[in-house]
């Protein structure tokens, strides 16, 4: 619905799912239910995550898909370790593809999500290289060359082509134009897609506006100044305010 519930319910679901995915990720990495519960619990009580999960903004969807991307990459790594220990070739990589799609969804939510895609690529290359070095007892440069020579088709398809395709698909129905038209012709959907990226980049690169409640990035870790989303100094009974700040218990 085009109302406050419709605007916010998606963010609330995304924030809740992020906590659940983080639990699963921590359980796989730390092999401890207690540690995983503590990890997810810290996110559940983080004030910034709490606020982002209850307002109509895109920010909360980036960590949702980002955590999902890392989780899928870890599952792919675990499969890799299992196959290597049994000297079996690992050809099909559904979890690597899922990691790429999730990272593509994070990037489609906000461009900062591309950092999760870079993270997944780096982790995947490091894990593949480590597996080959352990298998052959060779040096890191040799294992790295083997990784790039043997894995480049999978890396390109799963962690480059798939995220890009998903990013493009998110614009279907949002832009006017013919998909069958040549990309450079007038009325082409592809030209509209390209122009949309240029317009978005130019907007942010040229943005110089400021306001009295802004919070600079360098002050975020110190929790020096919360980001004020809403303020009403004449509300019934006093003052009403929504501000986003991290939990000192987590951030410090």
PDB file of C-alpha atoms in Angstrom:
ATOM      1  CA  UNK A   1       0.000   0.000   0.000  1.00  0.00           C
ATOM      2  CA  UNK A   2       1.021   3.592  -0.650  1.00  0.00           C
ATOM      3  CA  UNK A   3       0.996   4.497   3.046  1.00  0.00           C
ATOM      4  CA  UNK A   4       3.342   4.464   6.052  1.00  0.00           C
ATOM      5  CA  UNK A   5       2.865   0.716   6.613  1.00  0.00           C
ATOM      6  CA  UNK A   6       3.551  -0.101   2.961  1.00  0.00           C
ATOM      7  CA  UNK A   7       6.648   2.092   2.956  1.00  0.00           C
ATOM      8  CA  UNK A   8       8.119   0.545   6.096  1.00  0.00           C
ATOM      9  CA  UNK A   9       7.090  -3.117   6.236  1.00  0.00           C
ATOM     10  CA  UNK A  10       9.695  -4.118   3.641  1.00  0.00           C
ATOM     11  CA  UNK A  11      12.466  -2.459   5.649  1.00  0.00           C
ATOM     12  CA  UNK A  12      11.254  -4.124   8.862  1.00  0.00           C
ATOM     13  CA  UNK A  13      11.309  -7.551   7.209  1.00  0.00           C
ATOM     14  CA  UNK A  14      14.759  -6.878   5.732  1.00  0.00           C
ATOM     15  CA  UNK A  15      16.192  -5.784   9.077  1.00  0.00           C
ATOM     16  CA  UNK A  16      14.820  -8.888  10.797  1.00  0.00           C
ATOM     17  CA  UNK A  17      16.100 -11.238   8.093  1.00  0.00           C
ATOM     18  CA  UNK A  18      19.559  -9.646   8.329  1.00  0.00           C
ATOM     19  CA  UNK A  19      19.760 -10.663  11.989  1.00  0.00           C
ATOM     20  CA  UNK A  20      18.756 -14.236  11.105  1.00  0.00           C
ATOM     21  CA  UNK A  21      21.273 -14.443   8.235  1.00  0.00           C
ATOM     22  CA  UNK A  22      24.025 -13.042  10.457  1.00  0.00           C
ATOM     23  CA  UNK A  23      23.299 -15.781  13.002  1.00  0.00           C
ATOM     24  CA  UNK A  24      23.673 -18.475  10.333  1.00  0.00           C
ATOM     25  CA  UNK A  25      26.869 -16.852   9.016  1.00  0.00           C
ATOM     26  CA  UNK A  26      28.418 -16.580  12.488  1.00  0.00           C
ATOM     27  CA  UNK A  27      27.411 -20.178  13.281  1.00  0.00           C
ATOM     28  CA  UNK A  28      29.234 -21.413  10.196  1.00  0.00           C
ATOM     29  CA  UNK A  29      32.329 -19.314  10.827  1.00  0.00           C
ATOM     30  CA  UNK A  30      32.661 -19.727  14.595  1.00  0.00           C
ATOM     31  CA  UNK A  31      31.130 -23.213  15.036  1.00  0.00           C
ATOM     32  CA  UNK A  32      29.459 -22.025  18.220  1.00  0.00           C
ATOM     33  CA  UNK A  33      25.778 -21.497  18.931  1.00  0.00           C
ATOM     34  CA  UNK A  34      26.622 -19.173  21.825  1.00  0.00           C
ATOM     35  CA  UNK A  35      28.944 -17.028  19.679  1.00  0.00           C
ATOM     36  CA  UNK A  36      26.410 -16.922  16.853  1.00  0.00           C
ATOM     37  CA  UNK A  37      23.654 -15.909  19.259  1.00  0.00           C
ATOM     38  CA  UNK A  38      25.856 -13.159  20.687  1.00  0.00           C
ATOM     39  CA  UNK A  39      26.741 -11.934  17.197  1.00  0.00           C
ATOM     40  CA  UNK A  40      23.122 -11.762  16.033  1.00  0.00           C
ATOM     41  CA  UNK A  41      22.068 -10.311  19.383  1.00  0.00           C
ATOM     42  CA  UNK A  42      24.495  -7.417  19.072  1.00  0.00           C
ATOM     43  CA  UNK A  43      22.967  -6.519  15.705  1.00  0.00           C
ATOM     44  CA  UNK A  44      19.449  -6.895  17.106  1.00  0.00           C
ATOM     45  CA  UNK A  45      20.115  -4.261  19.786  1.00  0.00           C
ATOM     46  CA  UNK A  46      22.143  -1.932  17.571  1.00  0.00           C
ATOM     47  CA  UNK A  47      20.275   1.362  17.500  1.00  0.00           C
ATOM     48  CA  UNK A  48      21.263   2.283  13.932  1.00  0.00           C
ATOM     49  CA  UNK A  49      20.031  -1.049  12.576  1.00  0.00           C
ATOM     50  CA  UNK A  50      16.853  -0.666  14.638  1.00  0.00           C
ATOM     51  CA  UNK A  51      16.081   2.744  13.137  1.00  0.00           C
ATOM     52  CA  UNK A  52      16.996   1.747   9.576  1.00  0.00           C
ATOM     53  CA  UNK A  53      14.650  -1.241   9.897  1.00  0.00           C
ATOM     54  CA  UNK A  54      11.707   1.043  10.615  1.00  0.00           C
ATOM     55  CA  UNK A  55      11.958   3.887   8.129  1.00  0.00           C
ATOM     56  CA  UNK A  56      11.235   4.068   4.412  1.00  0.00           C
ATOM     57  CA  UNK A  57      14.817   4.180   3.137  1.00  0.00           C
ATOM     58  CA  UNK A  58      17.010   1.830   1.104  1.00  0.00           C
ATOM     59  CA  UNK A  59      19.939   1.575   3.520  1.00  0.00           C
ATOM     60  CA  UNK A  60      18.820  -1.565   5.383  1.00  0.00           C
ATOM     61  CA  UNK A  61      18.597  -3.610   2.174  1.00  0.00           C
ATOM     62  CA  UNK A  62      22.334  -3.247   1.536  1.00  0.00           C
ATOM     63  CA  UNK A  63      23.426  -5.204   4.644  1.00  0.00           C
ATOM     64  CA  UNK A  64      20.623  -7.738   4.063  1.00  0.00           C
ATOM     65  CA  UNK A  65      21.907  -8.701   0.630  1.00  0.00           C
ATOM     66  CA  UNK A  66      25.531  -8.107   1.687  1.00  0.00           C
ATOM     67  CA  UNK A  67      25.368 -10.581   4.571  1.00  0.00           C
ATOM     68  CA  UNK A  68      23.545 -13.021   2.280  1.00  0.00           C
ATOM     69  CA  UNK A  69      26.345 -12.684  -0.292  1.00  0.00           C
ATOM     70  CA  UNK A  70      29.069 -13.406   2.271  1.00  0.00           C
ATOM     71  CA  UNK A  71      27.071 -16.336   3.689  1.00  0.00           C
ATOM     72  CA  UNK A  72      26.705 -17.891   0.237  1.00  0.00           C
ATOM     73  CA  UNK A  73      30.436 -17.390  -0.381  1.00  0.00           C
ATOM     74  CA  UNK A  74      31.239 -19.149   2.911  1.00  0.00           C
ATOM     75  CA  UNK A  75      28.975 -22.089   2.005  1.00  0.00           C
ATOM     76  CA  UNK A  76      30.773 -22.287  -1.349  1.00  0.00           C
ATOM     77  CA  UNK A  77      34.112 -22.270   0.512  1.00  0.00           C
ATOM     78  CA  UNK A  78      32.964 -25.097   2.785  1.00  0.00           C
ATOM     79  CA  UNK A  79      31.971 -27.159  -0.251  1.00  0.00           C
ATOM     80  CA  UNK A  80      35.364 -26.420  -1.769  1.00  0.00           C
ATOM     81  CA  UNK A  81      37.169 -27.660   1.343  1.00  0.00           C
ATOM     82  CA  UNK A  82      35.028 -30.810   1.427  1.00  0.00           C
ATOM     83  CA  UNK A  83      35.716 -31.650  -2.223  1.00  0.00           C
ATOM     84  CA  UNK A  84      39.448 -30.892  -1.999  1.00  0.00           C
ATOM     85  CA  UNK A  85      39.818 -33.217   1.004  1.00  0.00           C
ATOM     86  CA  UNK A  86      38.358 -36.023  -1.135  1.00  0.00           C
ATOM     87  CA  UNK A  87      40.267 -35.156  -4.318  1.00  0.00           C
ATOM     88  CA  UNK A  88      37.026 -34.573  -6.192  1.00  0.00           C
ATOM     89  CA  UNK A  89      36.615 -31.852  -8.830  1.00  0.00           C
ATOM     90  CA  UNK A  90      34.175 -29.103  -7.927  1.00  0.00           C
ATOM     91  CA  UNK A  91      32.507 -28.011 -11.162  1.00  0.00           C
ATOM     92  CA  UNK A  92      29.045 -26.744 -10.318  1.00  0.00           C
ATOM     93  CA  UNK A  93      29.094 -23.660  -8.080  1.00  0.00           C
ATOM     94  CA  UNK A  94      25.468 -22.760  -7.245  1.00  0.00           C
ATOM     95  CA  UNK A  95      26.431 -21.021  -4.016  1.00  0.00           C
ATOM     96  CA  UNK A  96      29.030 -18.908  -5.797  1.00  0.00           C
ATOM     97  CA  UNK A  97      26.336 -17.851  -8.256  1.00  0.00           C
ATOM     98  CA  UNK A  98      23.998 -17.091  -5.348  1.00  0.00           C
ATOM     99  CA  UNK A  99      26.730 -14.974  -3.747  1.00  0.00           C
ATOM    100  CA  UNK A 100      27.115 -12.987  -6.959  1.00  0.00           C
ATOM    101  CA  UNK A 101      23.374 -12.447  -7.303  1.00  0.00           C
ATOM    102  CA  UNK A 102      23.064 -11.333  -3.681  1.00  0.00           C
ATOM    103  CA  UNK A 103      25.951  -8.898  -4.094  1.00  0.00           C
ATOM    104  CA  UNK A 104      24.299  -7.639  -7.278  1.00  0.00           C
ATOM    105  CA  UNK A 105      21.093  -7.051  -5.325  1.00  0.00           C
ATOM    106  CA  UNK A 106      23.055  -5.092  -2.698  1.00  0.00           C
ATOM    107  CA  UNK A 107      24.544  -2.937  -5.456  1.00  0.00           C
ATOM    108  CA  UNK A 108      21.125  -2.456  -7.037  1.00  0.00           C
ATOM    109  CA  UNK A 109      19.799  -1.235  -3.682  1.00  0.00           C
ATOM    110  CA  UNK A 110      22.559   1.379  -3.321  1.00  0.00           C
ATOM    111  CA  UNK A 111      25.842   1.724  -5.169  1.00  0.00           C
ATOM    112  CA  UNK A 112      27.743   1.291  -1.892  1.00  0.00           C
ATOM    113  CA  UNK A 113      26.665  -2.350  -2.088  1.00  0.00           C
ATOM    114  CA  UNK A 114      29.411  -2.898  -4.671  1.00  0.00           C
ATOM    115  CA  UNK A 115      31.817  -3.085  -1.709  1.00  0.00           C
ATOM    116  CA  UNK A 116      30.194  -6.404  -0.777  1.00  0.00           C
ATOM    117  CA  UNK A 117      30.772  -7.653  -4.321  1.00  0.00           C
ATOM    118  CA  UNK A 118      34.453  -6.700  -4.083  1.00  0.00           C
ATOM    119  CA  UNK A 119      34.652  -8.437  -0.698  1.00  0.00           C
ATOM    120  CA  UNK A 120      33.153 -11.661  -2.094  1.00  0.00           C
ATOM    121  CA  UNK A 121      35.562 -11.640  -5.057  1.00  0.00           C
ATOM    122  CA  UNK A 122      38.588 -11.152  -2.792  1.00  0.00           C
ATOM    123  CA  UNK A 123      37.463 -13.839  -0.332  1.00  0.00           C
ATOM    124  CA  UNK A 124      36.760 -16.309  -3.140  1.00  0.00           C
ATOM    125  CA  UNK A 125      40.159 -15.828  -4.764  1.00  0.00           C
ATOM    126  CA  UNK A 126      41.942 -16.099  -1.403  1.00  0.00           C
ATOM    127  CA  UNK A 127      40.104 -19.298  -0.460  1.00  0.00           C
ATOM    128  CA  UNK A 128      40.621 -20.898  -3.863  1.00  0.00           C
ATOM    129  CA  UNK A 129      44.336 -20.031  -3.722  1.00  0.00           C
ATOM    130  CA  UNK A 130      44.690 -21.404  -0.199  1.00  0.00           C
ATOM    131  CA  UNK A 131      43.006 -24.656  -1.222  1.00  0.00           C
ATOM    132  CA  UNK A 132      45.379 -25.149  -4.137  1.00  0.00           C
ATOM    133  CA  UNK A 133      48.410 -24.299  -2.062  1.00  0.00           C
ATOM    134  CA  UNK A 134      47.363 -26.801   0.612  1.00  0.00           C
ATOM    135  CA  UNK A 135      46.609 -29.444  -1.990  1.00  0.00           C
ATOM    136  CA  UNK A 136      49.926 -29.164  -3.804  1.00  0.00           C
ATOM    137  CA  UNK A 137      52.164 -27.733  -1.109  1.00  0.00           C
ATOM    138  CA  UNK A 138      53.252 -25.037  -3.545  1.00  0.00           C
ATOM    139  CA  UNK A 139      53.940 -21.361  -3.144  1.00  0.00           C
ATOM    140  CA  UNK A 140      51.261 -18.667  -3.055  1.00  0.00           C
ATOM    141  CA  UNK A 141      52.123 -17.123  -6.478  1.00  0.00           C
ATOM    142  CA  UNK A 142      51.907 -20.556  -8.098  1.00  0.00           C
ATOM    143  CA  UNK A 143      48.621 -21.350  -6.385  1.00  0.00           C
ATOM    144  CA  UNK A 144      47.246 -17.948  -7.367  1.00  0.00           C
ATOM    145  CA  UNK A 145      48.139 -18.489 -11.026  1.00  0.00           C
ATOM    146  CA  UNK A 146      46.405 -21.871 -10.894  1.00  0.00           C
ATOM    147  CA  UNK A 147      43.332 -20.273  -9.359  1.00  0.00           C
ATOM    148  CA  UNK A 148      43.062 -17.606 -12.042  1.00  0.00           C
ATOM    149  CA  UNK A 149      43.736 -20.098 -14.837  1.00  0.00           C
ATOM    150  CA  UNK A 150      41.225 -22.669 -13.601  1.00  0.00           C
ATOM    151  CA  UNK A 151      38.545 -20.533 -12.021  1.00  0.00           C
ATOM    152  CA  UNK A 152      38.308 -17.490 -14.278  1.00  0.00           C
ATOM    153  CA  UNK A 153      35.199 -18.712 -16.177  1.00  0.00           C
ATOM    154  CA  UNK A 154      33.334 -19.297 -12.910  1.00  0.00           C
ATOM    155  CA  UNK A 155      34.570 -16.049 -11.391  1.00  0.00           C
ATOM    156  CA  UNK A 156      33.546 -14.027 -14.432  1.00  0.00           C
ATOM    157  CA  UNK A 157      30.111 -15.627 -14.827  1.00  0.00           C
ATOM    158  CA  UNK A 158      29.144 -15.804 -11.136  1.00  0.00           C
ATOM    159  CA  UNK A 159      30.808 -12.682  -9.736  1.00  0.00           C
ATOM    160  CA  UNK A 160      30.747 -10.300 -12.700  1.00  0.00           C
ATOM    161  CA  UNK A 161      28.139 -11.206 -15.332  1.00  0.00           C
ATOM    162  CA  UNK A 162      25.436 -12.426 -12.928  1.00  0.00           C
ATOM    163  CA  UNK A 163      25.565  -9.364 -10.617  1.00  0.00           C
ATOM    164  CA  UNK A 164      25.537  -7.048 -13.623  1.00  0.00           C
ATOM    165  CA  UNK A 165      22.538  -8.811 -15.175  1.00  0.00           C
ATOM    166  CA  UNK A 166      20.603  -8.661 -11.914  1.00  0.00           C
ATOM    167  CA  UNK A 167      21.443  -4.972 -11.560  1.00  0.00           C
ATOM    168  CA  UNK A 168      20.132  -4.314 -15.066  1.00  0.00           C
ATOM    169  CA  UNK A 169      16.971  -6.371 -14.459  1.00  0.00           C
ATOM    170  CA  UNK A 170      16.017  -4.169 -11.518  1.00  0.00           C
ATOM    171  CA  UNK A 171      15.391  -1.350 -14.009  1.00  0.00           C
ATOM    172  CA  UNK A 172      12.878  -3.375 -16.040  1.00  0.00           C
ATOM    173  CA  UNK A 173       9.532  -1.615 -15.733  1.00  0.00           C
ATOM    174  CA  UNK A 174      11.186   1.497 -14.325  1.00  0.00           C
ATOM    175  CA  UNK A 175      12.441   2.990 -17.602  1.00  0.00           C
ATOM    176  CA  UNK A 176      10.693   3.746 -20.869  1.00  0.00           C
ATOM    177  CA  UNK A 177      11.993   2.595 -24.238  1.00  0.00           C
ATOM    178  CA  UNK A 178      12.326  -0.394 -26.516  1.00  0.00           C
ATOM    179  CA  UNK A 179      14.624  -3.201 -25.341  1.00  0.00           C
ATOM    180  CA  UNK A 180      14.983  -4.390 -28.945  1.00  0.00           C
ATOM    181  CA  UNK A 181      16.186  -1.001 -30.208  1.00  0.00           C
ATOM    182  CA  UNK A 182      19.879  -0.360 -30.789  1.00  0.00           C
ATOM    183  CA  UNK A 183      21.547   0.916 -27.589  1.00  0.00           C
ATOM    184  CA  UNK A 184      22.561   4.251 -29.138  1.00  0.00           C
ATOM    185  CA  UNK A 185      19.271   5.012 -30.916  1.00  0.00           C
ATOM    186  CA  UNK A 186      16.565   7.387 -29.693  1.00  0.00           C
ATOM    187  CA  UNK A 187      13.858   5.597 -27.724  1.00  0.00           C
ATOM    188  CA  UNK A 188      16.189   2.733 -26.753  1.00  0.00           C
ATOM    189  CA  UNK A 189      15.692   1.229 -23.295  1.00  0.00           C
ATOM    190  CA  UNK A 190      19.442   0.611 -23.090  1.00  0.00           C
ATOM    191  CA  UNK A 191      20.163   4.257 -23.795  1.00  0.00           C
ATOM    192  CA  UNK A 192      17.729   5.247 -21.041  1.00  0.00           C
ATOM    193  CA  UNK A 193      19.498   2.844 -18.661  1.00  0.00           C
ATOM    194  CA  UNK A 194      22.880   4.343 -19.499  1.00  0.00           C
ATOM    195  CA  UNK A 195      21.578   7.878 -19.073  1.00  0.00           C
ATOM    196  CA  UNK A 196      20.069   6.978 -15.709  1.00  0.00           C
ATOM    197  CA  UNK A 197      23.491   5.856 -14.436  1.00  0.00           C
ATOM    198  CA  UNK A 198      25.111   9.064 -15.717  1.00  0.00           C
ATOM    199  CA  UNK A 199      22.420  11.214 -14.108  1.00  0.00           C
ATOM    200  CA  UNK A 200      22.772   9.436 -10.770  1.00  0.00           C
ATOM    201  CA  UNK A 201      26.547   9.776 -10.781  1.00  0.00           C
ATOM    202  CA  UNK A 202      26.433  13.446 -11.745  1.00  0.00           C
ATOM    203  CA  UNK A 203      23.877  14.187  -9.038  1.00  0.00           C
ATOM    204  CA  UNK A 204      26.041  12.754  -6.261  1.00  0.00           C
ATOM    205  CA  UNK A 205      29.336  14.070  -7.596  1.00  0.00           C
ATOM    206  CA  UNK A 206      27.896  17.565  -7.847  1.00  0.00           C
ATOM    207  CA  UNK A 207      25.945  17.548  -4.580  1.00  0.00           C
ATOM    208  CA  UNK A 208      27.039  20.428  -2.367  1.00  0.00           C
ATOM    209  CA  UNK A 209      23.899  21.008  -0.317  1.00  0.00           C
ATOM    210  CA  UNK A 210      24.166  20.912   3.460  1.00  0.00           C
ATOM    211  CA  UNK A 211      21.870  21.281   6.458  1.00  0.00           C
ATOM    212  CA  UNK A 212      22.243  22.092  10.129  1.00  0.00           C
ATOM    213  CA  UNK A 213      21.646  18.525  11.303  1.00  0.00           C
ATOM    214  CA  UNK A 214      24.108  16.776   8.995  1.00  0.00           C
ATOM    215  CA  UNK A 215      26.558  14.262  10.429  1.00  0.00           C
ATOM    216  CA  UNK A 216      30.003  13.889   8.829  1.00  0.00           C
ATOM    217  CA  UNK A 217      31.324  10.354   8.196  1.00  0.00           C
ATOM    218  CA  UNK A 218      34.510  10.907  10.231  1.00  0.00           C
ATOM    219  CA  UNK A 219      32.373  11.404  13.336  1.00  0.00           C
ATOM    220  CA  UNK A 220      30.277   8.250  12.940  1.00  0.00           C
ATOM    221  CA  UNK A 221      32.560   5.727  14.683  1.00  0.00           C
ATOM    222  CA  UNK A 222      32.917   8.055  17.664  1.00  0.00           C
ATOM    223  CA  UNK A 223      29.115   8.509  17.725  1.00  0.00           C
ATOM    224  CA  UNK A 224      29.820  12.208  17.921  1.00  0.00           C
ATOM    225  CA  UNK A 225      26.578  13.322  16.325  1.00  0.00           C
ATOM    226  CA  UNK A 226      23.579  11.159  15.435  1.00  0.00           C
ATOM    227  CA  UNK A 227      21.814  11.679  12.128  1.00  0.00           C
ATOM    228  CA  UNK A 228      18.528  13.475  12.752  1.00  0.00           C
ATOM    229  CA  UNK A 229      15.712  12.084  10.595  1.00  0.00           C
ATOM    230  CA  UNK A 230      12.794  13.836  12.233  1.00  0.00           C
ATOM    231  CA  UNK A 231      12.263  16.538  14.854  1.00  0.00           C
ATOM    232  CA  UNK A 232       9.144  18.162  16.244  1.00  0.00           C
ATOM    233  CA  UNK A 233       9.762  20.649  19.043  1.00  0.00           C
ATOM    234  CA  UNK A 234       6.082  21.385  19.499  1.00  0.00           C
ATOM    235  CA  UNK A 235       4.719  17.870  19.770  1.00  0.00           C
ATOM    236  CA  UNK A 236       2.026  17.153  22.391  1.00  0.00           C
ATOM    237  CA  UNK A 237       3.725  16.466  25.687  1.00  0.00           C
ATOM    238  CA  UNK A 238       7.142  17.752  24.637  1.00  0.00           C
ATOM    239  CA  UNK A 239       9.588  16.872  21.866  1.00  0.00           C
ATOM    240  CA  UNK A 240       9.463  14.057  19.311  1.00  0.00           C
ATOM    241  CA  UNK A 241      12.584  13.008  17.441  1.00  0.00           C
ATOM    242  CA  UNK A 242      13.944  10.156  15.320  1.00  0.00           C
ATOM    243  CA  UNK A 243      17.716   9.973  15.110  1.00  0.00           C
ATOM    244  CA  UNK A 244      20.053   7.253  13.914  1.00  0.00           C
ATOM    245  CA  UNK A 245      23.004   6.404  16.107  1.00  0.00           C
ATOM    246  CA  UNK A 246      25.051   3.323  16.762  1.00  0.00           C
ATOM    247  CA  UNK A 247      25.017   1.421  20.033  1.00  0.00           C
ATOM    248  CA  UNK A 248      28.146   2.213  22.106  1.00  0.00           C
ATOM    249  CA  UNK A 249      28.187  -1.437  23.233  1.00  0.00           C
ATOM    250  CA  UNK A 250      28.741  -2.513  19.615  1.00  0.00           C
ATOM    251  CA  UNK A 251      30.505   0.434  17.994  1.00  0.00           C
ATOM    252  CA  UNK A 252      33.082   1.012  20.750  1.00  0.00           C
TER     253      UNK A 252
END
